[in-house]
Amino acid sequence: MCLAAPARITKIEGERGWVEVGGVVREANLQLLPEAKVRDYVLLHAGFAIQKLDEEEAEKTLRILREIAEIGN
Amino acid sequence: MKYIDEFRNRELAQGLIKKIVERSTRPVKLMEVCGTHTVNIFRYGIKELLPETVTLLSGPGCPVCVTPNETIDKAIALSREKDVILVTFGDMMDVPGSSSSLAKEKSQGADIRVVYSVQDALKIATENPKKKTVFLAIGFETTSPTVAVSLIEAEELGLRNYFILQGHKLIPPAMKALVEDENLALDGFICPGHVSTIIGQRPYQFLATQYKLPCVISGFEPLDILQSIYMLINQIEQDRAEVKIQYKRSVKEEGNPLALQKLYRAFQVSDSNWRGLGLIPGSGLKLRNEFKNFDVEEKFPIEVGEVKENPDCICGSILKGIKTPLDCPLFRKVCRPENPIGPCMVSSEGSCAAYYKFRQ
């Protein structure tokens, strides 16, 4: 039930945002993540954006994964 | 970066598995606490890819599964009241209570509505001023801040016909209860990623410090889970116990402080009864005095009959990681997704549903 999906913010009006998730646009409440901006990727859980996704950290994790697996870039 | 496909790369997965096999010398029991992890471990066949030294156990991290019958019976009793609209997440509809389920009650005319977000419950309350709208509030720290937002909003709107039936639970105290169970003897935890987006890293620290158990906060894609297992095995092989974040793209050390602030503006910590695990101190939430008006049990005492459990259902032991669905006499024979006897078969994140769907 703690499912949350990465979603990209396409529009913001006050505390309401609209996000694209798997090709579908849904409304997202931004009250738990007021710093979110258009084009940010956020985690969407039960209609709320709960955390911003960090692209730099994602790249870093993938780099570490390649190092552990000893697979070149 | 789409944050999904990148973490499903087959070549990297094979490389990681090879490293896990090389690194793992002693038998370890790791528990994935979260139901979403359980489902993905089955979906991607991760158990079959691991060396014999690594055992994965499923934990109590499915809110539907750990909600005791008493809460379900109360929701059913409320739904039978003429002036009540009972609002719930869909997963709860088919969970059997002592003698009925919300789905059965709905088929007999009760006004029960399934929503995707608590905001829809608030909307229903606004649109139906003559009725009491009661939201069946279950879920862990990922979900409870969203319910807190709805209560703060209802308070600001002066809404007096919106209530919750409180069933929220907190994950770290349940993990403490598990490590104190001698039957389990765990070696490490795969910690829930989305709960941790809210609570951060610190609430797990006691597990590493007091109980010397390595903890890794994990993402949900197959590479995330494999990397977390690798990180745990690395710690165990080096006799270290630390809390590490694998899911760094989503989890910050401090979590989401604003969400926590809203959560604890509406709620305070209380004891809570878990299916299978019993009463765990400090593992639940109750409304603060300022928000007591939204507590349906406070406003309208609910009478339920004797709370009954199916004596053959072993969901309780499965939630503790002591048994698997294959140990259950009902599994597959009587208890199936279309005729669930226990909640672990109802919830898409329940262990029994995962075994049924992915393991022949």
PDB file of N, CA and C in Angstrom, chain B residues 133-202:
ATOM      1  N   THR B 133     -19.220  11.312   6.868  1.00  0.00           N
ATOM      2  CA  THR B 133     -18.261  10.614   6.023  1.00  0.00           C
ATOM      3  C   THR B 133     -17.131  10.102   6.909  1.00  0.00           C
ATOM      4  N   VAL B 134     -16.940   8.775   6.918  1.00  0.00           N
ATOM      5  CA  VAL B 134     -15.906   8.173   7.771  1.00  0.00           C
ATOM      6  C   VAL B 134     -14.837   7.536   6.879  1.00  0.00           C
ATOM      7  N   PHE B 135     -13.609   7.996   7.024  1.00  0.00           N
ATOM      8  CA  PHE B 135     -12.508   7.433   6.243  1.00  0.00           C
ATOM      9  C   PHE B 135     -11.811   6.361   7.066  1.00  0.00           C
ATOM     10  N   LEU B 136     -11.705   5.167   6.501  1.00  0.00           N
ATOM     11  CA  LEU B 136     -10.994   4.069   7.165  1.00  0.00           C
ATOM     12  C   LEU B 136      -9.500   4.310   6.977  1.00  0.00           C
ATOM     13  N   ALA B 137      -8.888   4.877   8.023  1.00  0.00           N
ATOM     14  CA  ALA B 137      -7.515   5.384   7.897  1.00  0.00           C
ATOM     15  C   ALA B 137      -6.508   4.309   8.267  1.00  0.00           C
ATOM     16  N   ILE B 138      -6.093   3.535   7.268  1.00  0.00           N
ATOM     17  CA  ILE B 138      -5.022   2.569   7.525  1.00  0.00           C
ATOM     18  C   ILE B 138      -3.800   2.985   6.706  1.00  0.00           C
ATOM     19  N   GLY B 139      -2.649   2.441   7.058  1.00  0.00           N
ATOM     20  CA  GLY B 139      -1.429   2.762   6.324  1.00  0.00           C
ATOM     21  C   GLY B 139      -0.309   3.117   7.283  1.00  0.00           C
ATOM     22  N   PHE B 140       0.898   3.075   6.735  1.00  0.00           N
ATOM     23  CA  PHE B 140       2.089   3.394   7.535  1.00  0.00           C
ATOM     24  C   PHE B 140       2.464   4.861   7.357  1.00  0.00           C
ATOM     25  N   GLU B 141       3.712   5.183   7.675  1.00  0.00           N
ATOM     26  CA  GLU B 141       4.156   6.576   7.670  1.00  0.00           C
ATOM     27  C   GLU B 141       4.104   7.214   6.281  1.00  0.00           C
ATOM     28  N   THR B 142       4.056   6.405   5.233  1.00  0.00           N
ATOM     29  CA  THR B 142       3.931   6.963   3.879  1.00  0.00           C
ATOM     30  C   THR B 142       2.564   7.628   3.716  1.00  0.00           C
ATOM     31  N   THR B 143       1.552   6.995   4.285  1.00  0.00           N
ATOM     32  CA  THR B 143       0.165   7.399   4.052  1.00  0.00           C
ATOM     33  C   THR B 143      -0.374   8.353   5.115  1.00  0.00           C
ATOM     34  N   SER B 144       0.034   8.140   6.385  1.00  0.00           N
ATOM     35  CA  SER B 144      -0.581   8.924   7.459  1.00  0.00           C
ATOM     36  C   SER B 144      -0.395  10.441   7.309  1.00  0.00           C
ATOM     37  N   PRO B 145       0.731  10.950   6.744  1.00  0.00           N
ATOM     38  CA  PRO B 145       0.800  12.408   6.572  1.00  0.00           C
ATOM     39  C   PRO B 145      -0.274  12.946   5.617  1.00  0.00           C
ATOM     40  N   THR B 146      -0.678  12.129   4.638  1.00  0.00           N
ATOM     41  CA  THR B 146      -1.715  12.603   3.705  1.00  0.00           C
ATOM     42  C   THR B 146      -3.048  12.728   4.453  1.00  0.00           C
ATOM     43  N   VAL B 147      -3.287  11.805   5.391  1.00  0.00           N
ATOM     44  CA  VAL B 147      -4.512  11.868   6.193  1.00  0.00           C
ATOM     45  C   VAL B 147      -4.441  13.066   7.143  1.00  0.00           C
ATOM     46  N   ALA B 148      -3.244  13.318   7.672  1.00  0.00           N
ATOM     47  CA  ALA B 148      -3.069  14.503   8.534  1.00  0.00           C
ATOM     48  C   ALA B 148      -3.406  15.775   7.754  1.00  0.00           C
ATOM     49  N   VAL B 149      -2.955  15.857   6.507  1.00  0.00           N
ATOM     50  CA  VAL B 149      -3.265  17.035   5.683  1.00  0.00           C
ATOM     51  C   VAL B 149      -4.779  17.189   5.552  1.00  0.00           C
ATOM     52  N   SER B 150      -5.487  16.076   5.343  1.00  0.00           N
ATOM     53  CA  SER B 150      -6.946  16.157   5.177  1.00  0.00           C
ATOM     54  C   SER B 150      -7.618  16.642   6.458  1.00  0.00           C
ATOM     55  N   LEU B 151      -7.069  16.248   7.611  1.00  0.00           N
ATOM     56  CA  LEU B 151      -7.659  16.666   8.890  1.00  0.00           C
ATOM     57  C   LEU B 151      -7.402  18.147   9.150  1.00  0.00           C
ATOM     58  N   ILE B 152      -6.190  18.587   8.831  1.00  0.00           N
ATOM     59  CA  ILE B 152      -5.855  20.001   9.014  1.00  0.00           C
ATOM     60  C   ILE B 152      -6.761  20.854   8.102  1.00  0.00           C
ATOM     61  N   GLU B 153      -6.967  20.349   6.885  1.00  0.00           N
ATOM     62  CA  GLU B 153      -7.834  21.063   5.943  1.00  0.00           C
ATOM     63  C   GLU B 153      -9.284  21.069   6.442  1.00  0.00           C
ATOM     64  N   ALA B 154      -9.752  19.929   6.942  1.00  0.00           N
ATOM     65  CA  ALA B 154     -11.125  19.838   7.445  1.00  0.00           C
ATOM     66  C   ALA B 154     -11.329  20.799   8.623  1.00  0.00           C
ATOM     67  N   GLU B 155     -10.296  20.897   9.453  1.00  0.00           N
ATOM     68  CA  GLU B 155     -10.346  21.812  10.602  1.00  0.00           C
ATOM     69  C   GLU B 155     -10.468  23.252  10.105  1.00  0.00           C
ATOM     70  N   GLU B 156      -9.647  23.599   9.099  1.00  0.00           N
ATOM     71  CA  GLU B 156      -9.688  24.962   8.557  1.00  0.00           C
ATOM     72  C   GLU B 156     -11.035  25.259   7.888  1.00  0.00           C
ATOM     73  N   LEU B 157     -11.612  24.245   7.256  1.00  0.00           N
ATOM     74  CA  LEU B 157     -12.908  24.428   6.583  1.00  0.00           C
ATOM     75  C   LEU B 157     -14.073  24.414   7.574  1.00  0.00           C
ATOM     76  N   GLY B 158     -13.788  24.011   8.812  1.00  0.00           N
ATOM     77  CA  GLY B 158     -14.851  23.877   9.809  1.00  0.00           C
ATOM     78  C   GLY B 158     -15.800  22.722   9.480  1.00  0.00           C
ATOM     79  N   LEU B 159     -15.255  21.700   8.822  1.00  0.00           N
ATOM     80  CA  LEU B 159     -16.075  20.555   8.413  1.00  0.00           C
ATOM     81  C   LEU B 159     -16.397  19.692   9.638  1.00  0.00           C
ATOM     82  N   ARG B 160     -17.674  19.463   9.909  1.00  0.00           N
ATOM     83  CA  ARG B 160     -18.040  18.725  11.111  1.00  0.00           C
ATOM     84  C   ARG B 160     -18.642  17.355  10.804  1.00  0.00           C
ATOM     85  N   ASN B 161     -18.654  16.984   9.540  1.00  0.00           N
ATOM     86  CA  ASN B 161     -19.214  15.670   9.192  1.00  0.00           C
ATOM     87  C   ASN B 161     -18.141  14.750   8.592  1.00  0.00           C
ATOM     88  N   TYR B 162     -16.872  15.080   8.851  1.00  0.00           N
ATOM     89  CA  TYR B 162     -15.764  14.265   8.348  1.00  0.00           C
ATOM     90  C   TYR B 162     -15.074  13.610   9.537  1.00  0.00           C
ATOM     91  N   PHE B 163     -14.904  12.305   9.474  1.00  0.00           N
ATOM     92  CA  PHE B 163     -14.297  11.560  10.589  1.00  0.00           C
ATOM     93  C   PHE B 163     -13.323  10.519  10.052  1.00  0.00           C
ATOM     94  N   ILE B 164     -12.450  10.062  10.927  1.00  0.00           N
ATOM     95  CA  ILE B 164     -11.628   8.909  10.543  1.00  0.00           C
ATOM     96  C   ILE B 164     -11.806   7.781  11.559  1.00  0.00           C
ATOM     97  N   LEU B 165     -11.700   6.556  11.055  1.00  0.00           N
ATOM     98  CA  LEU B 165     -11.578   5.387  11.933  1.00  0.00           C
ATOM     99  C   LEU B 165     -10.094   5.055  11.915  1.00  0.00           C
ATOM    100  N   GLN B 166      -9.447   5.266  13.031  1.00  0.00           N
ATOM    101  CA  GLN B 166      -7.995   5.285  13.063  1.00  0.00           C
ATOM    102  C   GLN B 166      -7.392   3.871  13.064  1.00  0.00           C
ATOM    103  N   GLY B 167      -6.551   3.611  12.070  1.00  0.00           N
ATOM    104  CA  GLY B 167      -5.877   2.306  12.011  1.00  0.00           C
ATOM    105  C   GLY B 167      -4.422   2.440  11.586  1.00  0.00           C
ATOM    106  N   HIS B 168      -3.883   3.681  11.634  1.00  0.00           N
ATOM    107  CA  HIS B 168      -2.494   3.878  11.191  1.00  0.00           C
ATOM    108  C   HIS B 168      -1.496   3.207  12.122  1.00  0.00           C
ATOM    109  N   LYS B 169      -0.391   2.753  11.518  1.00  0.00           N
ATOM    110  CA  LYS B 169       0.646   2.102  12.327  1.00  0.00           C
ATOM    111  C   LYS B 169       2.029   2.612  11.940  1.00  0.00           C
ATOM    112  N   LEU B 170       2.956   2.437  12.866  1.00  0.00           N
ATOM    113  CA  LEU B 170       4.340   2.897  12.666  1.00  0.00           C
ATOM    114  C   LEU B 170       5.261   1.693  12.510  1.00  0.00           C
ATOM    115  N   ILE B 171       6.178   1.781  11.566  1.00  0.00           N
ATOM    116  CA  ILE B 171       7.007   0.615  11.228  1.00  0.00           C
ATOM    117  C   ILE B 171       8.159   0.326  12.212  1.00  0.00           C
ATOM    118  N   PRO B 172       8.982   1.310  12.602  1.00  0.00           N
ATOM    119  CA  PRO B 172      10.143   0.925  13.433  1.00  0.00           C
ATOM    120  C   PRO B 172       9.787   0.183  14.728  1.00  0.00           C
ATOM    121  N   PRO B 173       8.714   0.548  15.456  1.00  0.00           N
ATOM    122  CA  PRO B 173       8.410  -0.238  16.665  1.00  0.00           C
ATOM    123  C   PRO B 173       8.062  -1.699  16.354  1.00  0.00           C
ATOM    124  N   ALA B 174       7.461  -1.942  15.178  1.00  0.00           N
ATOM    125  CA  ALA B 174       7.165  -3.337  14.805  1.00  0.00           C
ATOM    126  C   ALA B 174       8.463  -4.087  14.517  1.00  0.00           C
ATOM    127  N   MET B 175       9.450  -3.389  13.943  1.00  0.00           N
ATOM    128  CA  MET B 175      10.744  -4.037  13.678  1.00  0.00           C
ATOM    129  C   MET B 175      11.410  -4.403  15.002  1.00  0.00           C
ATOM    130  N   LYS B 176      11.244  -3.541  16.001  1.00  0.00           N
ATOM    131  CA  LYS B 176      11.805  -3.834  17.329  1.00  0.00           C
ATOM    132  C   LYS B 176      11.151  -5.107  17.889  1.00  0.00           C
ATOM    133  N   ALA B 177       9.830  -5.187  17.761  1.00  0.00           N
ATOM    134  CA  ALA B 177       9.121  -6.372  18.255  1.00  0.00           C
ATOM    135  C   ALA B 177       9.634  -7.634  17.545  1.00  0.00           C
ATOM    136  N   LEU B 178       9.933  -7.521  16.257  1.00  0.00           N
ATOM    137  CA  LEU B 178      10.420  -8.683  15.511  1.00  0.00           C
ATOM    138  C   LEU B 178      11.809  -9.119  15.968  1.00  0.00           C
ATOM    139  N   VAL B 179      12.704  -8.156  16.194  1.00  0.00           N
ATOM    140  CA  VAL B 179      14.061  -8.562  16.571  1.00  0.00           C
ATOM    141  C   VAL B 179      14.094  -9.151  17.974  1.00  0.00           C
ATOM    142  N   GLU B 180      13.090  -8.792  18.766  1.00  0.00           N
ATOM    143  CA  GLU B 180      13.064  -9.352  20.121  1.00  0.00           C
ATOM    144  C   GLU B 180      12.456 -10.752  20.143  1.00  0.00           C
ATOM    145  N   ASP B 181      11.941 -11.196  19.005  1.00  0.00           N
ATOM    146  CA  ASP B 181      11.384 -12.539  18.908  1.00  0.00           C
ATOM    147  C   ASP B 181      12.515 -13.533  18.633  1.00  0.00           C
ATOM    148  N   GLU B 182      12.749 -14.421  19.604  1.00  0.00           N
ATOM    149  CA  GLU B 182      13.891 -15.339  19.485  1.00  0.00           C
ATOM    150  C   GLU B 182      13.724 -16.359  18.364  1.00  0.00           C
ATOM    151  N   ASN B 183      12.472 -16.606  17.988  1.00  0.00           N
ATOM    152  CA  ASN B 183      12.231 -17.588  16.920  1.00  0.00           C
ATOM    153  C   ASN B 183      12.786 -17.132  15.578  1.00  0.00           C
ATOM    154  N   LEU B 184      12.952 -15.837  15.425  1.00  0.00           N
ATOM    155  CA  LEU B 184      13.305 -15.313  14.104  1.00  0.00           C
ATOM    156  C   LEU B 184      14.811 -15.264  13.859  1.00  0.00           C
ATOM    157  N   ALA B 185      15.564 -14.752  14.834  1.00  0.00           N
ATOM    158  CA  ALA B 185      17.025 -14.612  14.723  1.00  0.00           C
ATOM    159  C   ALA B 185      17.453 -14.022  13.381  1.00  0.00           C
ATOM    160  N   LEU B 186      17.050 -12.799  13.146  1.00  0.00           N
ATOM    161  CA  LEU B 186      17.368 -12.132  11.883  1.00  0.00           C
ATOM    162  C   LEU B 186      18.808 -11.641  11.870  1.00  0.00           C
ATOM    163  N   ASP B 187      19.361 -11.506  10.635  1.00  0.00           N
ATOM    164  CA  ASP B 187      20.716 -10.971  10.484  1.00  0.00           C
ATOM    165  C   ASP B 187      20.730  -9.577   9.868  1.00  0.00           C
ATOM    166  N   GLY B 188      19.595  -9.138   9.347  1.00  0.00           N
ATOM    167  CA  GLY B 188      19.572  -7.795   8.747  1.00  0.00           C
ATOM    168  C   GLY B 188      18.211  -7.471   8.176  1.00  0.00           C
ATOM    169  N   PHE B 189      18.001  -6.171   7.987  1.00  0.00           N
ATOM    170  CA  PHE B 189      16.714  -5.701   7.471  1.00  0.00           C
ATOM    171  C   PHE B 189      16.876  -4.997   6.127  1.00  0.00           C
ATOM    172  N   ILE B 190      16.002  -5.329   5.182  1.00  0.00           N
ATOM    173  CA  ILE B 190      15.801  -4.493   3.992  1.00  0.00           C
ATOM    174  C   ILE B 190      14.687  -3.534   4.394  1.00  0.00           C
ATOM    175  N   CYS B 191      15.029  -2.279   4.638  1.00  0.00           N
ATOM    176  CA  CYS B 191      14.062  -1.334   5.213  1.00  0.00           C
ATOM    177  C   CYS B 191      13.189  -0.728   4.116  1.00  0.00           C
ATOM    178  N   PRO B 192      11.950  -0.397   4.477  1.00  0.00           N
ATOM    179  CA  PRO B 192      10.983   0.084   3.487  1.00  0.00           C
ATOM    180  C   PRO B 192      11.353   1.448   2.895  1.00  0.00           C
ATOM    181  N   GLY B 193      11.410   1.520   1.577  1.00  0.00           N
ATOM    182  CA  GLY B 193      11.860   2.729   0.891  1.00  0.00           C
ATOM    183  C   GLY B 193      10.893   3.892   1.010  1.00  0.00           C
ATOM    184  N   HIS B 194       9.609   3.629   0.843  1.00  0.00           N
ATOM    185  CA  HIS B 194       8.690   4.772   0.796  1.00  0.00           C
ATOM    186  C   HIS B 194       8.313   5.282   2.174  1.00  0.00           C
ATOM    187  N   VAL B 195       8.230   4.392   3.159  1.00  0.00           N
ATOM    188  CA  VAL B 195       8.093   4.858   4.552  1.00  0.00           C
ATOM    189  C   VAL B 195       9.274   5.790   4.867  1.00  0.00           C
ATOM    190  N   SER B 196      10.459   5.392   4.380  1.00  0.00           N
ATOM    191  CA  SER B 196      11.675   6.145   4.703  1.00  0.00           C
ATOM    192  C   SER B 196      11.748   7.495   3.986  1.00  0.00           C
ATOM    193  N   THR B 197      11.034   7.666   2.857  1.00  0.00           N
ATOM    194  CA  THR B 197      11.008   9.003   2.232  1.00  0.00           C
ATOM    195  C   THR B 197      10.436  10.007   3.221  1.00  0.00           C
ATOM    196  N   ILE B 198       9.574   9.532   4.117  1.00  0.00           N
ATOM    197  CA  ILE B 198       8.968  10.409   5.130  1.00  0.00           C
ATOM    198  C   ILE B 198       9.819  10.435   6.402  1.00  0.00           C
ATOM    199  N   ILE B 199      10.180   9.259   6.953  1.00  0.00           N
ATOM    200  CA  ILE B 199      10.806   9.246   8.284  1.00  0.00           C
ATOM    201  C   ILE B 199      12.327   9.362   8.228  1.00  0.00           C
ATOM    202  N   GLY B 200      12.927   9.138   7.059  1.00  0.00           N
ATOM    203  CA  GLY B 200      14.386   9.244   6.955  1.00  0.00           C
ATOM    204  C   GLY B 200      15.091   8.063   7.574  1.00  0.00           C
ATOM    205  N   GLN B 201      16.352   8.273   7.915  1.00  0.00           N
ATOM    206  CA  GLN B 201      17.240   7.189   8.310  1.00  0.00           C
ATOM    207  C   GLN B 201      17.283   6.954   9.826  1.00  0.00           C
ATOM    208  N   ARG B 202      17.127   8.021  10.586  1.00  0.00           N
ATOM    209  CA  ARG B 202      17.375   7.978  12.027  1.00  0.00           C
ATOM    210  C   ARG B 202      16.507   6.972  12.812  1.00  0.00           C
TER     211      ARG B 202
END
